[in-house]
XYZ file of C-alpha atoms in Angstrom:
493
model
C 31.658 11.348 -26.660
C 30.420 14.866 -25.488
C 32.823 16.263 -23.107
C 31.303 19.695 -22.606
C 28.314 17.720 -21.341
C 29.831 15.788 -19.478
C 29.580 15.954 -15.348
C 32.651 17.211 -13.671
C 33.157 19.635 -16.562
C 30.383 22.731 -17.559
C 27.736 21.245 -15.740
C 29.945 21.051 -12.110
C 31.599 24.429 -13.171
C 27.838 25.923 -13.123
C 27.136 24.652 -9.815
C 30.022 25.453 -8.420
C 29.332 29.263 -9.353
C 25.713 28.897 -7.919
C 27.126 27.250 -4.595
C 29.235 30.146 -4.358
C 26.304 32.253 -5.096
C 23.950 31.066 -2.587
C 26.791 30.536 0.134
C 26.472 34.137 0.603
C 22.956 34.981 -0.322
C 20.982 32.943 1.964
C 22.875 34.416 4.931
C 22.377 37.837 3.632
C 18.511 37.360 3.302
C 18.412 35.933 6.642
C 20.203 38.614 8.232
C 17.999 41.467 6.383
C 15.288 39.063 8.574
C 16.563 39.657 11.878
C 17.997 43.225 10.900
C 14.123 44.403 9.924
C 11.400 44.692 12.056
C 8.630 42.038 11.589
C 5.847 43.501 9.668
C 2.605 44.189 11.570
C 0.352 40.891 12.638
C 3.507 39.056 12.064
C 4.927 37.685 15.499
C 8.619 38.030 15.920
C 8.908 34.052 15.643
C 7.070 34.119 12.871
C 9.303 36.247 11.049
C 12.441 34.588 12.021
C 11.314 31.218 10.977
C 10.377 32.757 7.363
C 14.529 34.335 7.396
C 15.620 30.108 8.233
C 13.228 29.025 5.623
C 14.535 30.955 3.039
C 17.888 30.577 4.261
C 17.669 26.745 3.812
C 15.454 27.092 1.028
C 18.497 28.790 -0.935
C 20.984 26.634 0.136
C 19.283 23.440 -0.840
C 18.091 24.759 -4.255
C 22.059 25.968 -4.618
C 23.752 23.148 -1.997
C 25.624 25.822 -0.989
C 26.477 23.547 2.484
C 25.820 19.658 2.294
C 22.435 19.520 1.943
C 22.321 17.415 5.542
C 24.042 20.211 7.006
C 21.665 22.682 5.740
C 19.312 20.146 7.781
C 20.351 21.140 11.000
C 19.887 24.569 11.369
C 16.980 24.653 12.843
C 18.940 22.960 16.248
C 21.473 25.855 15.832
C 19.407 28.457 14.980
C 15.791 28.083 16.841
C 17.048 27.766 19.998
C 19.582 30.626 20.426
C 16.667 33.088 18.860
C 14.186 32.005 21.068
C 12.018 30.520 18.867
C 11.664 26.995 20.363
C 13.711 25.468 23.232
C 16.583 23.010 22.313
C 14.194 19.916 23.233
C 11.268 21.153 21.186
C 13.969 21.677 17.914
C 15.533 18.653 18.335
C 12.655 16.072 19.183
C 11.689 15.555 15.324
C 15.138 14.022 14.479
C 13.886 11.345 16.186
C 10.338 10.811 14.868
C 9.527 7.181 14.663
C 9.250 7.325 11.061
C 13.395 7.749 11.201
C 13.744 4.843 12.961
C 11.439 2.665 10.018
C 13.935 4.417 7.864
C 17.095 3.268 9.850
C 15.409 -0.732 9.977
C 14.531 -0.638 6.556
C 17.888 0.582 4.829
C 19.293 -1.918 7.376
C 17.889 -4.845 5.745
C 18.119 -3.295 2.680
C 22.355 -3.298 3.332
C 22.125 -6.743 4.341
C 20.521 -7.485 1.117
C 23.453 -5.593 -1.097
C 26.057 -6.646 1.813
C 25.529 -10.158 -0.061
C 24.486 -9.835 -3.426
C 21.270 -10.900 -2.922
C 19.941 -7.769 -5.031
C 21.926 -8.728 -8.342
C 20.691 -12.452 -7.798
C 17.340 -11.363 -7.716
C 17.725 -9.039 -10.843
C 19.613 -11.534 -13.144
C 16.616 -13.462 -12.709
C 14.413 -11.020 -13.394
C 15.816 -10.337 -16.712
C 16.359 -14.146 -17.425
C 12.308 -14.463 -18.102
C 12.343 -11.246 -20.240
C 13.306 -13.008 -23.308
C 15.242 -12.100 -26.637
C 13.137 -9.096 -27.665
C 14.709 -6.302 -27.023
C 11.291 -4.340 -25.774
C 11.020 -7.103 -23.006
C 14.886 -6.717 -22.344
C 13.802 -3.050 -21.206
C 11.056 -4.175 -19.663
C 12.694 -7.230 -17.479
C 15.389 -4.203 -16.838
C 12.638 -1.928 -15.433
C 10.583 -3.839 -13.348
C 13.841 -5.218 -11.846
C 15.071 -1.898 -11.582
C 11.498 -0.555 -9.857
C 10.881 -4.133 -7.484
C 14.262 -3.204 -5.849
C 13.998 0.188 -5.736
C 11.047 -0.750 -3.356
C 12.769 -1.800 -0.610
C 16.647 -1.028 -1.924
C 18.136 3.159 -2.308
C 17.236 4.114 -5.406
C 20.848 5.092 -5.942
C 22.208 1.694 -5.155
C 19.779 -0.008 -7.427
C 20.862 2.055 -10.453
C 24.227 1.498 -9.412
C 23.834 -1.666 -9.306
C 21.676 -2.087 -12.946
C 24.012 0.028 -14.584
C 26.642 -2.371 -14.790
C 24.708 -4.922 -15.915
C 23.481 -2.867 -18.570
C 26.424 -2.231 -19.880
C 27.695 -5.612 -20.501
C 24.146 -6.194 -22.240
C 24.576 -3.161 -24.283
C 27.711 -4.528 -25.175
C 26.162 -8.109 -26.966
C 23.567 -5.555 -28.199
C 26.215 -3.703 -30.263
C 27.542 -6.558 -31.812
C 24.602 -7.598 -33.363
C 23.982 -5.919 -36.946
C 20.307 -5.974 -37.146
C 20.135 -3.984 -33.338
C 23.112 -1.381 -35.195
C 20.953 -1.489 -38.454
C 17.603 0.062 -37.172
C 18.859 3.738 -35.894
C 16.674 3.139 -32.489
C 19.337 3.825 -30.731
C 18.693 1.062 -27.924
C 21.113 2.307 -25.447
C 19.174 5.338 -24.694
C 16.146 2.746 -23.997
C 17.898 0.796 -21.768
C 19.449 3.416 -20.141
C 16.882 6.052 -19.290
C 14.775 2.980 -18.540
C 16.936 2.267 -15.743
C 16.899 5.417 -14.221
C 13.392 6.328 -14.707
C 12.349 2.671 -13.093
C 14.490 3.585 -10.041
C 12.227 6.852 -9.664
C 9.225 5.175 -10.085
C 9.743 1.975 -7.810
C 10.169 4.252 -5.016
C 6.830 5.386 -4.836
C 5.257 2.186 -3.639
C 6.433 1.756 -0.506
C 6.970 4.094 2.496
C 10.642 3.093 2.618
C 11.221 3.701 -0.964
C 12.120 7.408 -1.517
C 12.656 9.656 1.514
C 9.471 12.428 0.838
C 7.642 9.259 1.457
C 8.748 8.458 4.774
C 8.887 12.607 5.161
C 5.325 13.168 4.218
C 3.900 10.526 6.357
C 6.419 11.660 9.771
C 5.224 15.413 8.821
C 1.089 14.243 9.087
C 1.599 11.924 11.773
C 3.033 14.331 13.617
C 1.214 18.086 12.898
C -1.986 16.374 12.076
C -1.867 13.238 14.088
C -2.377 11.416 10.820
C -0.864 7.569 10.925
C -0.350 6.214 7.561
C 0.974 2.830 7.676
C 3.322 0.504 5.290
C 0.561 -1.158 4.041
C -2.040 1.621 3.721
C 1.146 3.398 1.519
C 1.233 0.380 -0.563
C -1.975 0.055 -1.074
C -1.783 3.829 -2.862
C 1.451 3.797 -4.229
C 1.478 0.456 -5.705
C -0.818 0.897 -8.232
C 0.535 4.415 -9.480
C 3.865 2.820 -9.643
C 2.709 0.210 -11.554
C 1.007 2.278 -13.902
C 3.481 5.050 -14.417
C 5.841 1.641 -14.982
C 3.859 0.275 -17.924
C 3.636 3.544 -19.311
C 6.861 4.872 -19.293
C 8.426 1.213 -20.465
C 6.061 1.958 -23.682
C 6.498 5.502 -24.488
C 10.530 4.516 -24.491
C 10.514 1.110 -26.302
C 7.410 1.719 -28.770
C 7.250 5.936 -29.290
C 10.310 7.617 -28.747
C 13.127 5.186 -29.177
C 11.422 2.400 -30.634
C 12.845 -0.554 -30.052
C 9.931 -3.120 -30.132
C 10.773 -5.516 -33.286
C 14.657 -5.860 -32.367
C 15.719 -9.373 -31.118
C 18.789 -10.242 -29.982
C 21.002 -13.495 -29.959
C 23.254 -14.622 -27.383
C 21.584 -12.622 -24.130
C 20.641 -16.040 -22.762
C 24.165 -17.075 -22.472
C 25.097 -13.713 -21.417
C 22.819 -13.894 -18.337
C 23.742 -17.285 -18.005
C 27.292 -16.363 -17.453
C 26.630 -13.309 -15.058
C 24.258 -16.130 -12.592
C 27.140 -18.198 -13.000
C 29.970 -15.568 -11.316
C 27.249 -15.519 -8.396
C 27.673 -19.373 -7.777
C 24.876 -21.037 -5.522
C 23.058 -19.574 -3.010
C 24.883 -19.008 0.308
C 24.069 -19.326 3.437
C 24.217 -15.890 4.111
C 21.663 -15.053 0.933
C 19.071 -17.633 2.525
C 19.204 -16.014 5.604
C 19.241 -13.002 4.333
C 16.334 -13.470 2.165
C 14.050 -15.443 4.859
C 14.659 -12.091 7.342
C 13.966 -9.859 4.526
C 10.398 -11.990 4.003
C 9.948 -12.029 7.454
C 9.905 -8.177 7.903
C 8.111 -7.305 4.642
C 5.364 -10.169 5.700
C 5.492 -8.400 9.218
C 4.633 -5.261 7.796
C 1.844 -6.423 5.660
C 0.044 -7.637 7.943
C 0.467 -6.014 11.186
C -3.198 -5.305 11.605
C -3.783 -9.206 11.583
C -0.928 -9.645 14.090
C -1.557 -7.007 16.669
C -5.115 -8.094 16.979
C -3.784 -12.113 17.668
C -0.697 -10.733 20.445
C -0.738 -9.449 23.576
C 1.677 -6.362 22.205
C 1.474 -3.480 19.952
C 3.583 -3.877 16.934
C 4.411 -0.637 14.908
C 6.170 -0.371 11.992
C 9.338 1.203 13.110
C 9.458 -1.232 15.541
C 8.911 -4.221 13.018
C 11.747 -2.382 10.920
C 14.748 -2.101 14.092
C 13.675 -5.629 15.320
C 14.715 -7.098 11.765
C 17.835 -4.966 11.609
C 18.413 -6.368 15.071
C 18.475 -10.142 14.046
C 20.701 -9.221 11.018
C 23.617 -8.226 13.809
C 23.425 -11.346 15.438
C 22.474 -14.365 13.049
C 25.697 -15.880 11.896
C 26.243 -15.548 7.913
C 27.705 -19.019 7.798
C 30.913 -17.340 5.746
C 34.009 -16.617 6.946
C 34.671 -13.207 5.366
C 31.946 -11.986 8.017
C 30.674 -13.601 10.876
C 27.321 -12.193 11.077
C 25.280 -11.115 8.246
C 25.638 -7.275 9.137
C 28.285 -5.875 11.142
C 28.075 -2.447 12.721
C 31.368 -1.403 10.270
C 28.877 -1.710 7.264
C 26.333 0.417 8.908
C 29.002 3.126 7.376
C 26.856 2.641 4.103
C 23.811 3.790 5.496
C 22.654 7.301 3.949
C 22.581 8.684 7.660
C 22.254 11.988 5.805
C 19.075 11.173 4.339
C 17.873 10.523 8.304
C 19.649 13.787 8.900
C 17.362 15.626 5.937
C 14.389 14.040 7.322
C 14.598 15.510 10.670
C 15.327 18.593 9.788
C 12.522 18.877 7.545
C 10.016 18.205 10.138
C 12.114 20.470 12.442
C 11.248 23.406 10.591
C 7.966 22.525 9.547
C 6.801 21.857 13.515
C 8.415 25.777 13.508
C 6.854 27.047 10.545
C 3.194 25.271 11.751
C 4.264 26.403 16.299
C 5.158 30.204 14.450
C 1.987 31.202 12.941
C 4.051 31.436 9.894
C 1.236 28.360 8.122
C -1.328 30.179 9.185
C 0.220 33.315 7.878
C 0.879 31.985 4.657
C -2.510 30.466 4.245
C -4.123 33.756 4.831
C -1.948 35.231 2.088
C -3.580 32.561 -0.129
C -7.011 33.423 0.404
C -7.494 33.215 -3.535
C -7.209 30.122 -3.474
C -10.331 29.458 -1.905
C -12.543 29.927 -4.939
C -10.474 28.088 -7.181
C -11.089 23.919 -7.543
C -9.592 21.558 -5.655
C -8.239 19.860 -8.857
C -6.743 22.867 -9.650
C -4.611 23.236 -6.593
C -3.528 19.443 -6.734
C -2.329 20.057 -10.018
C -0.374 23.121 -9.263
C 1.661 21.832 -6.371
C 2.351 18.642 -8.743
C 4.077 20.502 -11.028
C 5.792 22.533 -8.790
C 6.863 20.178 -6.677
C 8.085 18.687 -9.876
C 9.641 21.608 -11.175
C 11.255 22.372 -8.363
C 12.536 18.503 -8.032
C 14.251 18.764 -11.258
C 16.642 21.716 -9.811
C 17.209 20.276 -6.282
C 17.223 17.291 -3.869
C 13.268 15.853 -3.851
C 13.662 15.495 0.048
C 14.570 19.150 0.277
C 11.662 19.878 -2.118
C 8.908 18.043 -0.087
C 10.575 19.552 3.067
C 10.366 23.168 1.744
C 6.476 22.675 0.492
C 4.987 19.944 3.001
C 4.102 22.998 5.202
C 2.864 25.326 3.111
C 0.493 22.950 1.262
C -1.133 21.354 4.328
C -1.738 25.256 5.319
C -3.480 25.766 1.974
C -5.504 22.454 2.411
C -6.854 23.895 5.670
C -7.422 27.029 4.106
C -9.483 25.412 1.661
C -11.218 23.278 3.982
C -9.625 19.985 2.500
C -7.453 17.649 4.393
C -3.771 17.904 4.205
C -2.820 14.867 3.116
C -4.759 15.483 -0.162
C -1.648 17.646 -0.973
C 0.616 16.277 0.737
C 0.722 13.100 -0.471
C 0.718 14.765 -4.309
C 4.318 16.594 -3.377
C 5.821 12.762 -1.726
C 5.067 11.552 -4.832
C 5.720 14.312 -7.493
C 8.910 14.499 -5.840
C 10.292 11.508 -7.418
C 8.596 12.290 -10.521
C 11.580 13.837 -11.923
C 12.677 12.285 -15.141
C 14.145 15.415 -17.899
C 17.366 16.282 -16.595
C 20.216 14.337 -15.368
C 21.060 16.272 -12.035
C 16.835 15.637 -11.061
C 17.681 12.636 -9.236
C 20.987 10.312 -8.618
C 19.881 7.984 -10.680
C 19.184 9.883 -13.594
C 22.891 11.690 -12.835
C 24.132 7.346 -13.214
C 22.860 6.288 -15.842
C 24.096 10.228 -17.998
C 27.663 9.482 -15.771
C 27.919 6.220 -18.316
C 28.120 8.488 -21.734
C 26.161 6.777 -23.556
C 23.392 9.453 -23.541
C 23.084 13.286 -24.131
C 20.776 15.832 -22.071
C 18.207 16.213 -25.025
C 17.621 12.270 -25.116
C 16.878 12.632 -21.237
C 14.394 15.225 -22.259
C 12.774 13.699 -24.825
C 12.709 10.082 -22.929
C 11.168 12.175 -19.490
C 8.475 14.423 -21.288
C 5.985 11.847 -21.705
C 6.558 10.516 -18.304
C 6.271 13.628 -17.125
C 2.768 14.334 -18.464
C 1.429 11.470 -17.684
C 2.493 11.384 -14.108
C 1.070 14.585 -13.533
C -2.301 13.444 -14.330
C -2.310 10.044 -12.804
C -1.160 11.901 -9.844
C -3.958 14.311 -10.056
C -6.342 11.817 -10.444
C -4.719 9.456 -7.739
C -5.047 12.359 -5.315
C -9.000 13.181 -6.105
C -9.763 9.324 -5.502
C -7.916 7.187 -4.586
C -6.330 9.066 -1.558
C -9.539 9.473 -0.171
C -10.434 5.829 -0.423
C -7.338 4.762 1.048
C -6.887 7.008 3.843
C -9.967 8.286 4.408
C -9.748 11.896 3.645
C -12.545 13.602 1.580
């Protein structure tokens, strides 16, 4: 047990302090903003918009507010200062994008609302075998193939416990105690770092995804569909998978030549609390194929109907028939009910909106343009170069504050610099979705990483030494992915 590392203790006393801190700073630098004349060849607007950024900026970084609330400022603030009118500030809150977002965690509820998740998981890790390498690895790519679709948050949730009881059979045997490879820590941080990593694939799996894509679409007039996001973030996921599963069962907690009796029969017991499939988990399951079937090939289908599908549209419909297909049990009569829409991480929706609110400003200000200008430097140095800074910042800054407040703080200012270079935006913008949720050394990077440290079975230096080489290697996948792949995918060059 480590108490003072423990959260609620030093760690919660220290950001306490720097709430407090940034409470009153970023309203101080704002008001220094509208106090001060704006400098010359900077518009009034211009200038104010830099004060809100840097407002918000410091309150994310220190959630001084809820970070939702911090969110909508822009409707409060833009407005009344004459930046935008109300209709302008308020119209990216409902970019279509949201409204994928609202279908997909829909589904996604439906598919916790009846267990369907842990079913799929337990089975997962039931064709992993005795080895307690593969145990990690059935753990991890159950862990990621949820995280796809599922919050990232709920899926380590959900793992955790599982985890636990498997750690448990694990402890009891001598020859896992004997080796010192501490297979806990494995487990653990595999759990966590799978959740980050599945949520790269799909444009419903981390927010900065569905952020990045709602910010192109709509400064750029980019589209980048479900499955032209698979298509790219599949295979890094995959990779970054494999590697991170080997750096943490064969390098730094080695792990690969421990088996392990009696995790059959353990597994076996945890399918057998499920019982048979329900009704409601068939159903379930056939909408939840439906949709993701939908998605994948919506070229196909809009070119055989009379209609236009979209993917937000694909993504409400399905949440639709989930209100009003019956679940065939009598604890619930349908298989979602608007009281468990109260699950839904509205303020995620909330964070998105606001992001794009203030990057339509920052972009309708000058302030890009301004910026980019103040980045002339740039110009001479290689495009790999400037791919592989904004990784690691965007990591770096990732590891200190929400990822969706990160990619909403930087989604502007790198598509400015990829003009200003002459490159297209989403050849940086697409690096920050994805560095985002790249953030795997410290426990308060992401909420899963905070679960799986919340369980005690892990200090913050194991987190650091599990996340380095994860780290490194996801900054040059995601360096290459950017130089190549993007381009291939979406066209940019």
């Amino acid at each position: 047990m480590r108490p003072a590392s423990r959260p609620g203790s030093v760690g919660a006393s220290a950001g306490q302090t720097l709430a407090r801190v940034g409470r009153w700073l970023g309203p101080a630098v704002f008001l220094v903003f509208l106090a001060a004349a704006a400098p010359a060849g900077v518009s009034a607007e211009a200038w104010i918009v830099l004060g809100l950024t840097l407002l918000m900026a410091t309150w994310w970084i220190t959630e001084a507010a809820p970070i939702p609330v911090t969110a909508l400022l822009p409707v409060a603030v833009l407005p009344v200062l004459g930046v935008v009118p109300i209709a302008e500030a308020t119209a990216p809150y409902a970019n279509p994008l949201i409204f994928l977002f609202v279908g997909g965690f829909s589904v996604a509820l439906a598919v916790q609302r009846w267990n369907l998740h842990r079913r799929v998981a337990l089975a997962i890790l039931h064709l992993s075998g005795n080895r307690l390498d593969r145990l990690v690895g059935g753990f991890m790519l159950a862990t990621a193939g949820l995280s796809m679709w599922v919050s990232n948050t709920a899926t380590a949730a959900l793992m955790l416990p599982i985890a636990l009881s498997v750690l448990a059979l694990v402890e009891s045997d001598p020859q896992a105690r004997g080796t010192g490879s501490r297979p806990a820590v494995a487990l653990l941080l595999g759990i966590a770092f799978a959740a980050n990593i599945g949520g790269m694939a799909t444009l419903i799996g981390s927010p900065p995804n569905a952020l990045t894509a709602a910010f192109l679409n709509e400064r750029y007039g980019l589209e980048i569909g479900f499955v032209q996001w698979l298509a790219m973030g599949l295979p890094v996921s995959a990779a970054l998978l494999a590697f991170t599963w080997w750096s943490l069962t064969h390098w730094v907690f080695p792990v690969h030549r421990i088996g392990l009796e009696g995790l059959d029969e353990l597994l076996a017991g945890q399918r057998a609390e499920l019982g048979g499939w329900s009704s409601a988990e068939r159903r379930v399951a056939v909408i939840f194929v439906l949709v993701a079937l939908a998605w994948l090939f919506r070229p196909l289908l809009n070119e055989w109907l009379p209609v236009e599908l979209t993917d937000a549209g694909i993504a409400v419909l399905g949440a639709a028939v989930l209100f009003v297909v019956p679940s065939g049990r009598t604890e619930q009569r349908y298989l979602l009910a608007w009281e468990n829409t109260r699950d839904l991480p509205w303020g995620v929706l909330v964070l998105v909106g606001g992001g794009l609110s203030l990057g339509a400003a920052i972009e309708g200000s000058g302030l890009a343009g301004l910026a980019a200008q103040s980045l002339q430097g740039a110009v001479d140095l290689p495009l790999w170069l400037l791919v592989f800074g904004v990784i690691v910042l965007t990591m770096g800054l990732s590891h200190v504050t929400s990822n969706t407040a990160t990619a909403a703080t930087l989604l502007p200012l790198v598509a400015a610099l990829a003009l200003q270079v002459q490159a297209a935006p989403l050849l940086l913008a697409i690096p920050v979705a994805l560095a985002a949720s790249a953030a795997f050394m410290l426990p308060v990077a992401t909420p899963p990483n905070a679960i799986v440290f919340g369980s005690d079975r892990l200090a913050v230096l194991d987190m650091v030494r599990g996340g380095a080489l994860p780290s490194l290697v996801s900054v040059l996948v995601l360096v290459i992915v950017a130089m190549t792949w993007v381009g291939v995918i979406f066209g940019a060059g």
